[in-house]
Coordinates of C-alpha atoms and ligand atoms in Angstrom, one line a residue:
Chain A
M1 CA -83.1 -90.4 81.5
S2 CA -81.4 -89.6 78.3
F3 CA -78.7 -87.0 78.3
L4 CA -78.6 -86.0 74.7
E5 CA -81.9 -86.2 72.8
L6 CA -83.1 -85.5 69.2
K7 CA -86.8 -85.6 68.6
G8 CA -88.4 -85.6 65.2
V9 CA -85.6 -83.6 63.7
T10 CA -85.6 -82.8 59.9
K11 CA -83.2 -80.7 58.1
S12 CA -83.1 -79.5 54.5
F13 CA -80.9 -77.2 52.5
G14 CA -83.2 -75.5 50.0
S15 CA -85.2 -78.2 48.3
N16 CA -82.6 -80.8 49.3
V17 CA -84.0 -82.8 52.2
V18 CA -81.0 -84.2 54.0
L19 CA -82.3 -85.6 57.2
R20 CA -85.8 -86.6 58.1
D21 CA -87.5 -87.9 61.2
I22 CA -84.4 -88.3 63.3
N23 CA -85.0 -89.6 66.8
L24 CA -82.0 -90.4 69.0
S25 CA -81.3 -90.5 72.6
I26 CA -77.9 -91.1 74.2
A27 CA -77.4 -91.8 77.9
R28 CA -74.7 -90.1 80.0
G29 CA -71.4 -91.9 79.7
E30 CA -72.5 -93.9 76.7
V31 CA -70.4 -94.3 73.6
A32 CA -72.7 -94.2 70.6
A33 CA -71.7 -94.6 67.0
I34 CA -73.6 -93.6 63.8
V35 CA -72.6 -95.5 60.7
G36 CA -73.7 -94.3 57.3
Y37 CA -72.9 -93.7 53.7
S38 CA -70.8 -90.8 52.5
G39 CA -72.9 -87.8 51.8
A40 CA -75.9 -89.1 53.8
G41 CA -75.9 -86.2 56.2
K42 CA -73.7 -87.4 59.0
T43 CA -71.9 -84.1 59.3
T44 CA -75.2 -82.3 59.1
L45 CA -76.5 -84.4 62.0
I46 CA -73.5 -83.7 64.2
N47 CA -73.6 -80.0 63.4
L48 CA -77.2 -80.0 64.6
I49 CA -76.0 -81.4 67.9
A50 CA -73.1 -79.0 68.1
G51 CA -75.5 -76.2 67.5
L52 CA -73.8 -74.9 64.4
T53 CA -77.0 -75.4 62.4
R54 CA -80.6 -75.4 63.6
P55 CA -83.1 -78.1 62.7
D56 CA -86.1 -77.2 60.5
T57 CA -88.5 -79.1 62.7
G58 CA -88.0 -81.1 65.9
T59 CA -85.7 -80.4 68.8
V60 CA -82.2 -81.2 69.9
S61 CA -81.7 -81.1 73.6
M62 CA -78.9 -81.8 76.1
N63 CA -79.6 -82.2 79.8
G64 CA -83.2 -81.3 79.1
K65 CA -82.2 -78.0 77.6
I66 CA -82.8 -77.2 74.0
I67 CA -79.7 -76.5 72.0
T68 CA -79.8 -73.2 70.2
E69 CA -76.2 -72.3 69.7
P70 CA -72.7 -73.9 69.8
G71 CA -70.8 -74.0 73.0
P72 CA -67.8 -75.6 74.6
D73 CA -70.0 -78.1 76.6
R74 CA -70.2 -80.0 73.3
G75 CA -66.7 -80.7 72.0
L76 CA -66.7 -81.2 68.3
V77 CA -63.8 -82.8 66.5
F78 CA -64.2 -81.5 63.0
Q79 CA -64.1 -83.9 60.1
N80 CA -61.3 -81.9 58.4
Y81 CA -59.5 -81.1 61.7
S82 CA -60.1 -77.3 61.3
L83 CA -56.8 -76.4 63.0
L84 CA -55.8 -72.8 62.6
P85 CA -52.8 -72.9 60.2
W86 CA -51.1 -69.8 61.6
L87 CA -50.8 -71.3 65.1
T88 CA -48.5 -74.0 66.3
V89 CA -49.8 -77.2 67.9
R90 CA -49.4 -75.7 71.3
E91 CA -51.0 -72.4 70.4
N92 CA -54.0 -74.1 68.8
I93 CA -54.7 -75.9 72.1
E94 CA -53.8 -72.8 74.1
L95 CA -56.4 -70.7 72.2
A96 CA -59.1 -73.2 73.1
I97 CA -58.2 -73.3 76.7
Q98 CA -57.9 -69.5 76.9
A99 CA -61.3 -69.0 75.4
V100 CA -63.1 -71.6 77.6
F101 CA -61.3 -71.1 80.9
P102 CA -60.5 -67.3 81.0
A103 CA -60.3 -67.4 84.8
W104 CA -57.3 -69.8 84.9
T105 CA -53.9 -68.5 85.8
A106 CA -51.1 -68.7 83.2
D107 CA -49.6 -71.7 85.0
Q108 CA -52.8 -73.6 85.1
R109 CA -53.3 -73.0 81.4
A110 CA -49.7 -74.1 80.5
A111 CA -50.0 -77.2 82.6
S112 CA -53.3 -78.2 80.8
V113 CA -51.8 -77.5 77.4
E114 CA -48.8 -79.7 78.1
K115 CA -51.0 -82.4 79.7
H116 CA -53.1 -82.7 76.6
I117 CA -50.2 -82.5 74.2
R118 CA -48.7 -85.5 76.0
M119 CA -52.0 -87.3 76.2
V120 CA -52.1 -87.6 72.4
G121 CA -48.3 -88.2 72.2
L122 CA -47.3 -85.0 70.4
G123 CA -44.7 -83.7 72.8
H124 CA -42.0 -83.7 70.1
A125 CA -44.2 -81.7 67.7
A126 CA -45.7 -79.0 70.0
H127 CA -43.9 -76.2 68.3
R128 CA -44.9 -77.2 64.7
R129 CA -47.6 -75.7 62.6
P130 CA -50.3 -77.8 61.1
V131 CA -48.8 -77.8 57.6
E132 CA -45.7 -79.6 59.1
L133 CA -47.8 -82.4 60.5
S134 CA -49.1 -85.6 59.0
G135 CA -52.8 -86.3 58.8
G136 CA -52.7 -88.5 61.8
M137 CA -50.9 -85.9 63.8
R138 CA -53.4 -83.2 62.9
Q139 CA -56.2 -85.5 64.0
R140 CA -54.5 -85.9 67.3
V141 CA -54.1 -82.2 67.8
S142 CA -57.7 -81.7 66.9
L143 CA -58.6 -84.3 69.5
A144 CA -56.3 -82.8 72.1
R145 CA -57.8 -79.4 71.5
T146 CA -61.3 -80.7 72.1
L147 CA -60.4 -82.7 75.1
A148 CA -58.7 -79.7 76.6
I149 CA -61.9 -77.7 76.8
D150 CA -63.3 -80.6 78.9
P151 CA -66.7 -80.9 77.1
E152 CA -69.6 -82.9 78.6
V153 CA -70.0 -84.7 75.3
L154 CA -67.4 -85.5 72.7
L155 CA -68.7 -85.3 69.1
L156 CA -66.3 -87.1 66.7
D157 CA -67.1 -86.5 63.1
E158 CA -65.3 -89.3 61.1
P159 CA -62.2 -88.7 63.2
L160 CA -60.2 -91.2 61.3
G161 CA -61.9 -91.1 57.9
A162 CA -58.9 -89.6 56.1
L163 CA -56.3 -91.9 57.5
D164 CA -54.6 -95.0 56.2
A165 CA -55.6 -98.4 57.8
L166 CA -52.5 -98.7 60.0
T167 CA -52.7 -95.2 61.5
R168 CA -56.4 -95.7 61.9
A169 CA -55.9 -98.8 64.1
T170 CA -53.4 -97.0 66.3
L171 CA -55.6 -94.0 66.7
Q172 CA -58.6 -96.1 67.3
D173 CA -56.7 -97.6 70.3
E174 CA -55.9 -94.2 71.6
I175 CA -59.5 -92.9 71.2
S176 CA -60.7 -96.1 72.9
R177 CA -58.3 -95.6 75.8
I178 CA -59.1 -91.9 76.2
T179 CA -62.8 -92.2 76.0
Q180 CA -62.8 -95.1 78.5
E181 CA -60.5 -93.3 80.9
S182 CA -62.5 -90.0 80.8
G183 CA -65.9 -91.8 81.0
K184 CA -67.3 -89.0 78.8
T185 CA -70.4 -89.3 76.6
V186 CA -69.3 -89.8 73.1
L187 CA -71.0 -89.6 69.7
L188 CA -68.8 -91.1 67.0
I189 CA -69.6 -90.7 63.4
T190 CA -68.0 -93.2 61.0
N191 CA -68.4 -95.0 57.7
D192 CA -66.6 -98.1 59.0
P193 CA -68.7 -100.7 60.8
D194 CA -65.6 -102.4 62.3
E195 CA -64.5 -99.1 63.8
A196 CA -67.9 -98.5 65.2
I197 CA -68.1 -102.0 66.8
Y198 CA -64.6 -101.7 68.2
L199 CA -65.3 -98.3 69.9
A200 CA -69.0 -98.1 70.7
D201 CA -71.5 -99.4 73.2
R202 CA -74.3 -99.0 70.7
I203 CA -74.5 -98.5 66.9
I204 CA -77.2 -96.7 65.0
P205 CA -77.0 -96.9 61.2
L206 CA -78.0 -93.9 59.1
S207 CA -79.7 -94.7 55.8
A208 CA -78.5 -93.2 52.6
G209 CA -79.8 -89.8 51.5
P210 CA -81.6 -87.9 50.3
G211 CA -83.9 -87.9 53.3
A212 CA -81.7 -90.0 55.5
T213 CA -83.0 -91.4 58.7
L214 CA -81.7 -93.5 61.6
G215 CA -82.2 -97.3 61.6
P216 CA -82.6 -99.6 64.6
D217 CA -80.2 -99.8 67.5
F218 CA -77.5 -102.4 67.5
P219 CA -76.1 -102.8 71.0
V220 CA -72.5 -103.9 71.2
T221 CA -72.2 -106.5 73.9
L222 CA -68.5 -107.3 73.4
A223 CA -66.6 -107.0 76.7
R224 CA -64.1 -104.3 77.2
P225 CA -61.2 -103.9 76.8
R226 CA -61.6 -105.1 73.3
D227 CA -58.8 -106.9 71.5
R228 CA -58.8 -106.1 67.8
R229 CA -57.3 -109.5 66.7
A230 CA -59.4 -111.7 69.0
M231 CA -62.5 -109.7 67.9
N232 CA -62.1 -110.7 64.3
H233 CA -62.7 -114.3 65.2
D234 CA -65.5 -113.6 67.7
P235 CA -68.9 -115.0 66.4
D236 CA -70.8 -112.2 68.1
F237 CA -68.7 -109.6 66.3
K238 CA -69.2 -111.3 63.0
R239 CA -72.9 -111.5 63.5
L240 CA -73.2 -107.9 64.6
R241 CA -71.1 -106.8 61.7
N242 CA -73.3 -108.7 59.2
Q243 CA -76.5 -107.3 60.7
I244 CA -75.3 -103.7 60.4
V245 CA -74.0 -104.1 56.9
N246 CA -77.1 -105.9 55.8
W247 CA -79.3 -103.2 57.2
L248 CA -77.3 -100.6 55.4
L249 CA -77.4 -102.5 52.1
G250 CA -81.0 -103.6 52.6
P251 CA -84.2 -101.8 51.7
G252 CA -84.1 -99.7 54.8
G253 CA -80.6 -98.3 54.3
R254 CA -80.1 -98.3 50.6
V255 CA -79.6 -95.4 48.3
V256 CA -82.7 -94.5 46.4
Q257 CA -81.4 -93.9 42.9
S258 CA -83.5 -91.6 41.0
V259 CA -83.0 -90.6 37.4
S260 CA -84.5 -87.4 36.3
K261 CA -84.9 -86.8 32.5
R262 CA -86.0 -83.8 30.6
L263 CA -88.5 -84.7 27.9
I264 CA -89.3 -82.4 25.0
L265 CA -92.5 -83.0 23.3
P266 CA -92.0 -81.8 19.7
D267 CA -94.1 -79.3 17.8
L268 CA -96.9 -80.7 15.9
L269 CA -97.6 -77.6 13.9
P270 CA -95.1 -76.8 11.1
E271 CA -93.6 -73.3 11.0
D272 CA -95.4 -70.7 8.9
L273 CA -93.5 -70.5 5.6
D274 CA -95.6 -67.5 4.5
E275 CA -93.8 -65.3 7.0
P276 CA -90.9 -63.4 5.4
R277 CA -87.4 -64.6 6.3
T278 CA -85.5 -61.9 8.1
L279 CA -81.8 -61.4 8.4
F280 CA -81.5 -62.9 11.8
G281 CA -84.2 -65.5 11.4
T282 CA -86.1 -64.4 14.5
S283 CA -89.6 -64.0 13.1
R284 CA -89.9 -67.6 11.8
Q285 CA -90.8 -69.1 15.2
P286 CA -92.8 -72.3 15.4
R287 CA -96.4 -71.4 16.1
R288 CA -96.5 -73.5 19.2
R289 CA -93.3 -73.8 21.4
S290 CA -92.1 -77.2 22.3
E291 CA -93.6 -78.5 25.5
Q292 CA -91.1 -79.5 28.1
K293 CA -91.7 -82.0 30.8
R294 CA -89.6 -83.7 33.5
E295 CA -89.8 -87.4 34.3
V296 CA -88.4 -88.9 37.5
V297 CA -87.8 -92.7 37.7
E298 CA -86.8 -94.2 41.0
I299 CA -84.7 -97.4 41.1
R300 CA -84.9 -99.3 44.4
Chain B
M1 CA -26.4 -76.7 41.5
R2 CA -25.3 -73.7 43.5
S3 CA -23.4 -72.3 40.6
K4 CA -26.5 -72.6 38.4
K5 CA -28.5 -70.6 40.9
L6 CA -25.7 -68.0 41.0
I7 CA -25.9 -67.7 37.2
D8 CA -29.6 -67.4 37.2
L9 CA -29.8 -64.9 39.9
L10 CA -26.8 -62.7 39.3
V11 CA -24.9 -63.3 36.2
L12 CA -27.8 -63.4 33.7
P13 CA -29.5 -60.3 35.1
L14 CA -26.2 -58.4 35.1
F15 CA -25.6 -59.4 31.6
G16 CA -29.1 -58.2 30.7
I17 CA -28.4 -54.9 32.3
G18 CA -25.1 -54.6 30.4
L19 CA -26.8 -55.4 27.2
S20 CA -29.4 -52.8 27.8
L21 CA -26.7 -50.2 28.5
L22 CA -25.0 -51.1 25.3
I23 CA -28.2 -50.7 23.3
W24 CA -28.8 -47.4 25.0
H25 CA -25.3 -46.3 24.1
L26 CA -25.7 -47.4 20.5
I27 CA -29.0 -45.6 19.9
S28 CA -28.3 -42.5 21.9
G29 CA -27.3 -39.2 20.3
A30 CA -24.3 -37.0 20.9
T31 CA -23.3 -33.5 20.0
V32 CA -20.0 -33.0 18.1
S33 CA -18.4 -29.7 17.2
R34 CA -16.8 -29.3 13.9
V35 CA -14.5 -26.5 12.7
L36 CA -15.8 -25.0 9.5
P37 CA -13.5 -23.9 6.7
D38 CA -14.2 -20.2 7.6
G39 CA -12.9 -20.8 11.1
T40 CA -16.2 -20.8 13.0
T41 CA -17.3 -24.0 14.8
E42 CA -20.6 -25.7 14.2
E43 CA -22.3 -28.1 16.6
I44 CA -24.1 -31.0 15.0
K45 CA -26.2 -33.7 16.6
T46 CA -25.5 -37.3 15.6
G47 CA -26.9 -40.7 16.4
L48 CA -30.2 -42.6 16.0
V49 CA -32.1 -40.8 18.7
K50 CA -30.5 -37.4 18.6
D51 CA -31.7 -35.9 21.8
L52 CA -31.3 -39.0 24.0
P53 CA -28.1 -38.6 26.1
G54 CA -26.0 -41.8 26.2
P55 CA -25.0 -43.6 29.4
L56 CA -21.5 -42.1 29.5
M57 CA -22.8 -38.5 29.1
T58 CA -25.5 -39.2 31.7
W59 CA -22.9 -40.3 34.2
E60 CA -20.7 -37.4 33.5
K61 CA -23.3 -34.7 33.8
T62 CA -25.1 -36.2 36.8
R63 CA -22.3 -37.6 38.8
K64 CA -22.3 -34.7 41.3
Y65 CA -25.8 -35.9 42.4
V66 CA -24.7 -39.4 42.7
V67 CA -21.2 -39.2 44.3
E68 CA -22.5 -37.0 47.0
P69 CA -26.0 -38.5 47.3
F70 CA -26.9 -36.6 50.5
A71 CA -25.3 -33.3 49.7
K72 CA -27.4 -30.1 50.1
R73 CA -26.0 -27.3 48.0
E74 CA -29.2 -25.4 47.3
D75 CA -32.9 -26.2 47.6
L76 CA -33.0 -27.4 44.0
D77 CA -29.5 -28.7 43.9
Q78 CA -29.2 -31.6 46.3
G79 CA -27.9 -35.2 46.2
I80 CA -30.2 -37.6 44.5
L81 CA -30.7 -39.8 47.6
R82 CA -31.6 -36.7 49.6
F83 CA -34.3 -35.9 47.1
T84 CA -35.4 -39.5 47.2
W85 CA -35.5 -39.3 51.0
Y86 CA -37.9 -36.3 50.9
S87 CA -40.2 -38.3 48.6
L88 CA -40.0 -41.4 50.7
V89 CA -41.0 -39.6 53.8
I90 CA -44.2 -38.2 52.3
V91 CA -44.9 -41.5 50.6
A92 CA -44.5 -43.3 53.9
K93 CA -47.0 -40.9 55.6
G94 CA -49.6 -41.2 52.8
Y95 CA -49.1 -44.9 52.6
L96 CA -49.7 -45.3 56.3
I97 CA -52.9 -43.3 56.1
A98 CA -53.9 -45.5 53.1
L99 CA -53.4 -48.7 55.2
L100 CA -55.1 -47.3 58.3
L101 CA -58.2 -46.4 56.2
G102 CA -58.1 -49.2 53.7
T103 CA -57.8 -52.1 56.1
P104 CA -60.9 -51.4 58.1
I105 CA -62.9 -50.5 55.0
G106 CA -61.8 -53.9 53.5
F107 CA -62.9 -55.7 56.6
L108 CA -66.3 -54.0 56.5
L109 CA -66.7 -54.9 52.8
G110 CA -65.7 -58.5 53.5
L111 CA -67.9 -58.9 56.5
S112 CA -71.1 -57.0 55.7
P113 CA -73.0 -57.7 52.5
L114 CA -75.1 -54.6 53.3
F115 CA -71.9 -52.4 53.4
T116 CA -70.8 -54.0 50.1
K117 CA -74.1 -53.3 48.4
L118 CA -74.0 -49.7 49.6
F119 CA -70.4 -48.8 48.9
D120 CA -69.0 -51.2 46.3
P121 CA -70.3 -49.2 43.3
I122 CA -68.7 -46.0 44.7
I123 CA -65.4 -47.7 45.3
Q124 CA -65.5 -49.1 41.8
I125 CA -66.1 -45.6 40.4
L126 CA -63.4 -43.9 42.5
R127 CA -60.8 -46.6 42.1
P128 CA -59.7 -45.9 38.5
V129 CA -59.4 -42.1 39.0
S130 CA -55.9 -40.9 38.3
P131 CA -53.8 -39.1 40.9
L132 CA -53.6 -36.2 38.5
A133 CA -57.3 -35.8 39.0
W134 CA -57.2 -36.1 42.8
M135 CA -54.4 -33.7 43.4
P136 CA -56.1 -30.4 42.6
L137 CA -59.1 -31.5 44.7
G138 CA -56.8 -32.3 47.6
V139 CA -55.1 -28.9 47.4
V140 CA -58.5 -27.1 47.3
L141 CA -59.9 -29.2 50.2
F142 CA -57.0 -28.2 52.4
A143 CA -56.7 -24.6 51.1
G144 CA -57.8 -23.3 54.4
T145 CA -54.7 -24.6 56.1
G146 CA -52.5 -22.1 54.3
K147 CA -48.9 -23.2 53.9
A148 CA -49.7 -26.8 54.7
A149 CA -52.2 -27.1 51.9
N150 CA -49.8 -28.6 49.4
E151 CA -48.4 -31.0 51.9
L152 CA -51.9 -32.2 53.0
G153 CA -53.2 -32.3 49.5
A154 CA -50.2 -34.5 48.5
L155 CA -50.9 -36.8 51.5
F156 CA -54.6 -36.9 50.5
T157 CA -53.7 -37.9 47.0
I158 CA -51.3 -40.6 47.9
A159 CA -53.6 -42.0 50.5
I160 CA -56.7 -42.1 48.4
C161 CA -54.9 -43.6 45.3
A162 CA -52.9 -46.1 47.2
M163 CA -55.8 -47.3 49.4
W164 CA -57.8 -49.4 46.8
P165 CA -55.6 -52.5 46.5
T166 CA -55.6 -52.7 50.3
V167 CA -59.4 -52.3 50.5
L168 CA -60.1 -54.8 47.8
N169 CA -57.6 -57.5 48.8
T170 CA -58.6 -57.3 52.4
A171 CA -62.2 -57.7 51.4
V172 CA -61.4 -60.7 49.2
G173 CA -59.3 -62.2 52.0
V174 CA -62.1 -61.8 54.6
R175 CA -64.6 -63.4 52.2
A176 CA -62.2 -66.3 51.6
I177 CA -61.9 -67.3 55.2
P178 CA -63.0 -71.0 55.4
Q179 CA -66.2 -71.5 57.3
D180 CA -64.3 -74.1 59.4
Y181 CA -62.3 -71.4 61.1
L182 CA -65.5 -69.5 62.0
N183 CA -67.0 -72.7 63.3
V184 CA -64.0 -73.1 65.6
A185 CA -64.7 -69.6 66.9
R186 CA -68.4 -70.4 67.4
V187 CA -67.7 -73.7 69.2
L188 CA -65.2 -71.9 71.5
K189 CA -67.7 -69.1 71.9
L190 CA -65.1 -66.4 71.2
S191 CA -66.3 -62.9 71.7
R192 CA -66.6 -60.6 68.7
T193 CA -63.3 -58.9 69.4
Q194 CA -61.6 -62.2 70.0
T195 CA -63.0 -63.6 66.8
L196 CA -61.7 -60.5 65.0
F197 CA -58.2 -60.6 66.3
K198 CA -57.7 -64.3 66.8
I199 CA -59.4 -65.7 63.7
L200 CA -60.4 -63.0 61.1
V201 CA -57.2 -60.9 61.1
P202 CA -54.7 -63.8 61.0
A203 CA -56.7 -65.7 58.4
T204 CA -56.8 -62.5 56.2
L205 CA -53.2 -61.5 56.8
P206 CA -51.7 -63.1 53.6
Y207 CA -54.3 -61.3 51.5
M208 CA -53.8 -58.0 53.4
F209 CA -50.1 -58.1 52.7
T210 CA -50.7 -58.7 49.0
G211 CA -52.8 -55.5 49.2
Y212 CA -50.2 -53.7 51.2
R213 CA -47.6 -54.5 48.6
L214 CA -49.7 -53.3 45.7
S215 CA -50.6 -50.2 47.6
L216 CA -47.0 -49.3 48.2
G217 CA -46.3 -49.7 44.5
I218 CA -49.0 -47.2 43.8
A219 CA -48.0 -44.8 46.5
W220 CA -44.6 -44.6 45.0
L221 CA -46.1 -44.2 41.5
V222 CA -48.2 -41.3 42.6
I223 CA -45.4 -39.3 44.3
V224 CA -43.9 -38.1 41.0
A225 CA -47.2 -36.7 39.8
V226 CA -47.9 -35.2 43.1
E227 CA -44.5 -33.4 43.3
M228 CA -44.7 -32.2 39.8
L229 CA -48.0 -30.5 40.5
T230 CA -47.3 -29.1 44.0
G231 CA -43.7 -28.2 43.6
R232 CA -42.9 -29.9 46.8
I233 CA -39.2 -30.8 46.9
G234 CA -38.4 -34.4 46.1
I235 CA -37.3 -36.7 43.4
G236 CA -40.3 -36.1 41.1
N237 CA -40.0 -32.3 41.5
F238 CA -36.3 -32.6 40.7
L239 CA -37.1 -34.4 37.5
W240 CA -39.7 -31.8 36.5
N241 CA -37.3 -28.9 37.2
E242 CA -34.5 -30.4 35.2
Y243 CA -36.9 -31.0 32.4
N244 CA -37.8 -27.3 32.5
N245 CA -34.0 -26.5 32.4
G246 CA -33.5 -28.8 29.5
L247 CA -31.2 -31.1 31.4
Y248 CA -32.2 -34.5 30.0
T249 CA -29.4 -36.4 31.7
S250 CA -31.0 -35.6 35.1
I251 CA -34.3 -36.9 33.9
I252 CA -32.7 -40.2 33.1
L253 CA -31.0 -40.3 36.5
S254 CA -34.3 -39.6 38.2
I255 CA -36.1 -42.3 36.2
L256 CA -33.5 -44.8 37.1
T257 CA -33.5 -43.8 40.8
I258 CA -37.3 -44.0 40.9
G259 CA -37.3 -47.4 39.3
V260 CA -34.6 -48.8 41.6
V261 CA -36.3 -47.5 44.7
G262 CA -39.6 -48.8 43.6
F263 CA -38.0 -52.2 42.9
L264 CA -36.4 -52.3 46.3
L265 CA -39.6 -51.3 48.1
D266 CA -41.4 -54.1 46.3
R267 CA -38.8 -56.6 47.2
A268 CA -38.9 -55.7 50.8
M269 CA -42.7 -56.0 50.8
S270 CA -42.6 -59.3 49.1
L271 CA -40.2 -60.6 51.8
L272 CA -42.6 -59.4 54.4
E273 CA -45.5 -61.0 52.5
R274 CA -43.8 -64.3 52.3
R275 CA -43.2 -64.2 56.1
F276 CA -47.0 -64.0 56.7
K277 CA -48.0 -66.7 54.3
T278 CA -49.6 -69.5 56.2
A279 CA -51.6 -72.6 55.4
Ligands
ATP1 N1 -74.3 -75.8 54.0 C1 -74.9 -76.6 53.1 N2 -75.6 -76.1 52.1 C2 -76.2 -76.9 51.2 N3 -76.2 -78.2 51.2 C3 -75.5 -78.8 52.2 C4 -74.8 -78.0 53.2 N4 -74.2 -78.9 54.0 C5 -74.4 -80.1 53.5 N5 -75.2 -80.1 52.4 C6 -75.7 -81.2 51.7 O1 -76.2 -82.2 52.6 C7 -75.9 -83.5 52.2 C8 -75.2 -84.2 53.4 O2 -74.0 -83.5 53.6 P1 -73.0 -84.0 54.9 O3 -71.8 -83.2 54.8 O4 -73.8 -83.9 56.1 O5 -72.7 -85.5 54.5 P2 -71.8 -86.5 55.3 O6 -72.6 -87.7 55.6 O7 -71.1 -85.9 56.4 O8 -70.8 -86.9 54.1 P3 -69.2 -87.4 54.3 O9 -69.2 -88.8 54.7 O10 -68.7 -87.2 52.9 O11 -68.6 -86.5 55.3 C9 -75.0 -83.4 51.0 O12 -75.9 -83.7 49.9 C10 -74.6 -81.9 50.9 O13 -74.6 -81.5 49.6
MG2 MG1 -69.2 -85.5 56.9

């Protein structure tokens, strides 16, 4: 039975159809990755699961219950970290723990805060504010804050998107270790196929917008623990990588470029010269106004 | 580079003040007596601005207010800082009322579009009204309180004039809170009160303090007008009395004192403001 399930979900903002016909089911304990273009609607998709936005049609459910609002059972690591700048690292994590486990004693809370700060290796920076942290450190705090509320599913929205390649690799290792140790259900959003293959059990590509939809499943059969360097030479890895990239670049995943032009059909009747010229020239209007049309050309 | 900073922060401003004093001295007028051939003396005024007392004369005539700044000789003859203190006390009270009223109104404006639509026009209309216009209304409103009417009217005027920057800046600050912070609150399922005190207030604090700082400036601006109209003892009232007595040197002393106090208040607030800058 699937644990997290999206059925026939569509979502538009105004006339902008972002997601259409999304069907996805994730089993308990699975690490699923969604790979897609920038601006395709990945954040919109994860917000739907988090409950921050509601779908226009279709349902999002977890454990058989329809999701109608956000809650700490779905731990969302925001794309832009969303740390509260007036709180230190420790206080940011403390706030989350306080909110989610109000019944805990002060000692229990403090112990949990310290445990999670250490888990992401930020013991030396616990008293600093987010402005005093590097991007990678902020990402770790954000991860620690989410792990601290012990969610049933971990939603990671391009957790490493803003980081340089080296920091990315280190943090990928940490995420891999933490998710494997906790055995939690994870939905990872990324724009990097390599990252998806390294971390996930299954990869689902998201086509380009507007009207993005999910592609076929690509199970990752590489044994764990995965070794980044060995993986690069693994024929299975290369094949999988090619399949995903090809799907994204192929007709299923490609951007539909559309050019919209405004056409003005000119007046055919000349203006009436018999009418007197006024000071502001307003009365000498053409007898028939220009006709305006809009033409849309799609390039596939 | 330390010495350059010292020059920028201390030497140049002091030089500027000195230069201003010199210009003041040069353009100010003086009265000289001359003995006429018939033995009588005649007083004639000289100088570019004949009735403007110069710095030296101002110092001479007003030094009794300055060298004993906290003296109390009579009701209308007290040290300059004692007068200032009276004014500061009422400004502080009025300012406090302004903050206590203005902050919640600002939050309501920032949080509720309905509240904004209802009351924003009224606020925009009341905001530019001068303290001189509020004062009589204040006194009339509290006329029933007898002796306290002047005091309460003054507080009313200060509060209502000083409130607007706090109201508007708080509202802007609340509207500027990034959606991300609110999403954090929603994911953590913070209650309304928790969201208010753990997210909204801290996120708005920098804006609130900008408002508080501007409000304090206005409160101090209003005090002079208020004291002139009510006759309540204080620095503004002192200025007005001395004007009626024709003692122009005291007017200058009052102006300088009001300016310096206003400057110091603003500096203090700006330090506080910087303390609360986050992000
Ligand atoms: N609140 C909103 N109101 C209107 N349009 C929105 C809103 N949120 C997202 N969109 C639109 O939806 C589309 C997808 O946005 P989304 O943030 O989900 O993309 P993304 O895949 O996460 O991109 P990125 O990789 O850059 O993070 C964009 O065209 C965006 O303009
Ligand atoms: Mg995104």
